[in-house]
Amino acid sequence: SAVISQKPSRDICQRGTSLTIQCQVDSQVTMMFWYRQQPGQSLTLIATANQGSEATYESGFVIDKFPISRPNLTFSTLTVSNMSPEDSSIYLCSVPLTYGYGYTFGSGTRLTVV
Amino acid sequence: GQQVMQIPQYQHVQEGEDFTTYCNSSTTLSNIQWYKQRPGGHPVFLIQLVKSGEVKKQKRLTFQFGEAKKNSSLHITATQTTDVGTYFCGRAQKLVFGQGTRLTINP
């Protein structure tokens, strides 16, 4: 199944700055997904990243705050812009498993905004 | 969109006891997936259920999909400390997770 390399694994950032998170997949995938997991909470889908078109954002998430790039079928980035302490979360990318059922996840980026 | 509600939110058991978590939807689900997230880890896919009334087993784990395809359950027999983690259900096609059930175990 697809293997995802996600980085950075963690970061501590100043409020007002931006952080770009990268996910590299070892095989080509049509769709990649970005999630946020706040402490002790479930995963919330931020957006679906499609190659060659703009990302599709879920309710409550906007492109200006979470711009996404998808330059090819193996790579995507999520930027958390103009950060505030409320953005402190774990951010994860995900792709469908190779054999079609289920999804695999990157190891996550633990973001702390101070 | 379709939301799945998961209960209980927390469950603490003695090692060797059984554990069950439930997922409920107000609308019919085309399928449901189950994931396990160990503390500090990322979700790992366990199984997908598609058919009405489907039952699947993975060693001590038993997964069921309701006849109406509106609910599902995960049952663990004789829990072990390796079962610790949070169990999530989710509807596929743009995976949306339930709230999860955090399982802790007293050895």
Short mmCIF file of C-alpha atoms in Angstrom, two decimals:
data_model
loop_
_atom_site.label_atom_id
_atom_site.label_comp_id
_atom_site.label_asym_id
_atom_site.label_seq_id
_atom_site.Cartn_x
_atom_site.Cartn_y
_atom_site.Cartn_z
CA SER A 1 0.00 0.00 0.00
CA ALA A 2 1.01 3.63 -0.41
CA VAL A 3 3.54 5.02 2.04
CA ILE A 4 3.36 8.68 3.02
CA SER A 5 6.26 10.78 4.21
CA GLN A 6 5.02 13.84 6.07
CA LYS A 7 7.12 16.67 7.39
CA PRO A 8 7.81 18.43 9.58
CA SER A 9 6.80 16.06 12.36
CA ARG A 10 6.40 18.95 14.75
CA ASP A 11 6.98 22.66 14.96
CA ILE A 12 6.53 25.54 17.34
CA CYS A 13 5.59 28.74 15.56
CA GLN A 14 4.98 32.34 16.45
CA ARG A 15 1.50 33.70 15.99
CA GLY A 16 1.02 35.58 12.75
CA THR A 17 3.47 33.41 10.82
CA SER A 18 2.77 30.60 8.36
CA LEU A 19 3.83 26.97 8.24
CA THR A 20 3.87 24.71 5.20
CA ILE A 21 3.41 20.98 5.72
CA GLN A 22 4.51 18.55 3.05
CA CYS A 23 3.29 15.08 2.16
CA GLN A 24 5.14 12.86 -0.29
CA VAL A 25 3.56 9.59 -1.41
CA ASP A 26 5.57 6.73 -2.86
CA SER A 27 2.99 6.09 -5.58
CA GLN A 28 0.66 8.15 -7.72
CA VAL A 29 -2.71 8.88 -6.18
CA THR A 30 -5.60 10.85 -7.58
CA MET A 31 -6.86 12.37 -4.35
CA MET A 32 -5.11 13.43 -1.20
CA PHE A 33 -6.88 14.58 1.92
CA TRP A 34 -5.86 16.94 4.69
CA TYR A 35 -7.15 16.59 8.24
CA ARG A 36 -6.87 18.46 11.50
CA GLN A 37 -6.99 16.72 14.85
CA GLN A 38 -7.29 18.99 17.84
CA PRO A 39 -6.09 17.64 21.19
CA GLY A 40 -8.26 14.78 22.37
CA GLN A 41 -10.62 15.16 19.43
CA SER A 42 -11.52 13.29 16.30
CA LEU A 43 -10.15 14.07 12.86
CA THR A 44 -11.82 16.83 10.89
CA LEU A 45 -11.47 16.92 7.13
CA ILE A 46 -10.04 20.22 5.94
CA ALA A 47 -9.94 19.72 2.19
CA THR A 48 -9.47 17.34 -0.70
CA ALA A 49 -6.45 18.05 -2.87
CA ASN A 50 -6.86 17.15 -6.53
CA GLN A 51 -4.03 17.25 -9.01
CA GLY A 52 -4.54 19.85 -11.67
CA SER A 53 -7.43 21.64 -10.01
CA GLU A 54 -8.15 23.71 -6.95
CA ALA A 55 -8.63 21.96 -3.65
CA THR A 56 -12.14 21.39 -2.36
CA TYR A 57 -12.62 22.78 1.12
CA GLU A 58 -15.00 21.59 3.79
CA SER A 59 -17.36 23.90 5.63
CA GLY A 60 -15.46 26.10 8.05
CA PHE A 61 -12.17 25.97 6.16
CA VAL A 62 -11.11 28.53 3.57
CA ILE A 63 -8.35 28.72 1.00
CA ASP A 64 -6.91 31.95 2.37
CA LYS A 65 -6.26 30.30 5.71
CA PHE A 66 -5.27 26.84 4.45
CA PRO A 67 -3.88 27.13 0.93
CA ILE A 68 -3.10 23.76 -0.63
CA SER A 69 -0.86 22.87 -3.51
CA ARG A 70 -0.94 19.66 -5.52
CA PRO A 71 1.70 19.98 -8.23
CA ASN A 72 1.72 16.29 -9.16
CA LEU A 73 0.19 12.94 -8.25
CA THR A 74 2.68 12.15 -5.48
CA PHE A 75 2.99 15.40 -3.57
CA SER A 76 0.91 17.99 -1.74
CA THR A 77 1.43 20.81 0.70
CA LEU A 78 -0.88 22.44 3.22
CA THR A 79 -0.04 25.89 4.54
CA VAL A 80 -1.46 27.14 7.80
CA SER A 81 -1.46 30.91 7.36
CA ASN A 82 -1.44 33.77 9.81
CA MET A 83 -1.42 31.35 12.70
CA SER A 84 -3.04 31.85 16.07
CA PRO A 85 -2.92 29.61 19.15
CA GLU A 86 -6.26 28.13 18.06
CA ASP A 87 -4.45 26.54 15.12
CA SER A 88 -2.43 24.37 17.49
CA SER A 89 -3.33 20.87 16.35
CA ILE A 90 -2.05 17.81 14.62
CA TYR A 91 -2.35 18.02 10.85
CA LEU A 92 -2.43 14.82 8.82
CA CYS A 93 -2.55 13.96 5.16
CA SER A 94 -4.21 10.84 3.85
CA VAL A 95 -4.54 8.88 0.63
CA PRO A 96 -6.57 5.84 -0.39
CA LEU A 97 -4.92 2.51 0.23
CA THR A 98 -3.60 0.92 -2.94
CA TYR A 99 -6.07 -1.95 -2.97
CA GLY A 100 -9.03 0.40 -2.82
CA TYR A 101 -10.48 0.03 0.65
CA GLY A 102 -9.53 2.34 3.45
CA TYR A 103 -7.08 5.15 3.74
CA THR A 104 -3.54 5.46 4.95
CA PHE A 105 -2.27 8.45 6.87
CA GLY A 106 0.94 10.35 7.21
CA SER A 107 2.53 10.38 10.63
CA GLY A 108 1.18 13.87 11.30
CA THR A 109 2.56 17.31 12.04
CA ARG A 110 2.14 18.48 15.61
CA LEU A 111 1.84 22.26 15.45
CA THR A 112 2.06 24.51 18.48
CA VAL A 113 1.43 28.21 18.01
CA VAL A 114 2.73 30.51 20.73
CA GLY B 1 -23.59 15.77 5.16
CA GLN B 2 -23.95 12.38 6.75
CA GLN B 3 -22.67 12.34 10.29
CA VAL B 4 -21.85 9.27 12.30
CA MET B 5 -22.25 9.35 16.05
CA GLN B 6 -20.00 7.13 18.09
CA ILE B 7 -20.46 5.94 21.68
CA PRO B 8 -19.14 5.72 24.25
CA GLN B 9 -16.59 8.51 24.17
CA TYR B 10 -14.40 6.78 26.74
CA GLN B 11 -14.18 3.24 28.03
CA HIS B 12 -11.91 1.93 30.74
CA VAL B 13 -11.73 -1.83 31.26
CA GLN B 14 -9.72 -4.36 33.15
CA GLU B 15 -7.42 -6.42 31.00
CA GLY B 16 -9.31 -9.50 29.89
CA GLU B 17 -12.69 -7.81 29.82
CA ASP B 18 -14.60 -7.29 26.61
CA PHE B 19 -15.10 -3.91 24.93
CA THR B 20 -17.65 -2.63 22.44
CA THR B 21 -17.99 0.66 20.61
CA TYR B 22 -20.99 1.67 18.55
CA CYS B 23 -21.46 3.85 15.52
CA ASN B 24 -24.85 5.25 14.53
CA SER B 25 -26.11 7.20 11.57
CA SER B 26 -29.47 8.82 10.95
CA THR B 27 -29.22 7.89 7.29
CA THR B 28 -28.29 4.76 5.42
CA LEU B 29 -24.57 4.30 4.92
CA SER B 30 -23.13 2.83 1.75
CA ASN B 31 -20.27 1.47 3.80
CA ILE B 32 -18.42 2.03 7.04
CA GLN B 33 -14.77 1.83 7.93
CA TRP B 34 -13.03 1.32 11.25
CA TYR B 35 -9.67 2.71 12.31
CA LYS B 36 -7.44 2.43 15.35
CA GLN B 37 -5.22 5.26 16.56
CA ARG B 38 -2.64 4.40 19.17
CA PRO B 39 -1.65 7.18 21.59
CA GLY B 40 0.69 9.53 19.75
CA GLY B 41 0.12 7.73 16.47
CA HIS B 42 -1.95 8.16 13.36
CA PRO B 43 -5.12 6.29 12.40
CA VAL B 44 -4.61 2.83 10.94
CA PHE B 45 -7.27 1.21 8.77
CA LEU B 46 -8.81 -1.92 10.26
CA ILE B 47 -11.71 -2.92 8.04
CA GLN B 48 -14.51 -1.87 5.73
CA LEU B 49 -18.07 -3.19 5.92
CA VAL B 50 -20.37 -2.90 2.94
CA LYS B 51 -23.21 -5.42 3.11
CA SER B 52 -26.30 -5.26 5.27
CA GLY B 53 -25.86 -7.49 8.32
CA GLU B 54 -22.21 -8.13 7.52
CA VAL B 55 -20.01 -9.57 10.24
CA LYS B 56 -16.24 -9.74 9.93
CA LYS B 57 -13.66 -10.97 12.39
CA GLN B 58 -10.02 -10.18 12.89
CA LYS B 59 -8.68 -12.37 15.67
CA ARG B 60 -10.31 -10.96 18.83
CA LEU B 61 -12.06 -8.12 16.95
CA THR B 62 -15.58 -8.56 15.59
CA PHE B 63 -17.11 -5.94 13.32
CA GLN B 64 -20.80 -5.76 12.50
CA PHE B 65 -22.86 -3.70 10.07
CA GLY B 66 -26.52 -3.36 10.93
CA GLU B 67 -29.31 -4.75 8.80
CA ALA B 68 -30.50 -1.25 7.97
CA LYS B 69 -26.92 -0.09 7.32
CA LYS B 70 -27.38 2.70 9.82
CA ASN B 71 -25.23 1.35 12.62
CA SER B 72 -22.09 -0.60 13.21
CA SER B 73 -20.18 -2.01 16.12
CA LEU B 74 -16.68 -3.12 17.00
CA HIS B 75 -16.34 -5.71 19.73
CA ILE B 76 -13.04 -6.76 21.26
CA THR B 77 -12.98 -10.01 23.21
CA ALA B 78 -10.65 -10.36 26.17
CA THR B 79 -8.85 -7.05 25.82
CA GLN B 80 -5.08 -6.86 26.00
CA THR B 81 -2.90 -3.85 26.75
CA THR B 82 -2.01 -3.69 23.05
CA ASP B 83 -5.66 -2.79 22.36
CA VAL B 84 -5.23 0.62 24.01
CA GLY B 85 -6.05 3.49 21.69
CA THR B 86 -8.91 5.36 20.10
CA TYR B 87 -11.22 3.54 17.73
CA PHE B 88 -12.92 5.55 15.02
CA CYS B 89 -15.66 4.65 12.63
CA GLY B 90 -16.14 6.62 9.47
CA ARG B 91 -18.12 6.73 6.30
CA ALA B 92 -16.01 6.35 3.21
CA GLN B 93 -16.00 8.38 0.01
CA LYS B 94 -14.18 11.33 1.49
CA LEU B 95 -13.64 9.82 4.87
CA VAL B 96 -15.57 11.53 7.65
CA PHE B 97 -14.88 10.22 11.13
CA GLY B 98 -17.06 9.67 14.13
CA GLN B 99 -15.97 11.14 17.45
CA GLY B 100 -14.03 8.04 18.43
CA THR B 101 -13.98 5.86 21.53
CA ARG B 102 -10.88 6.04 23.66
CA LEU B 103 -10.09 2.69 25.24
CA THR B 104 -7.85 2.48 28.26
CA ILE B 105 -6.99 -0.77 30.00
CA ASN B 106 -5.99 -1.59 33.55
CA PRO B 107 -3.40 -4.35 33.39
#
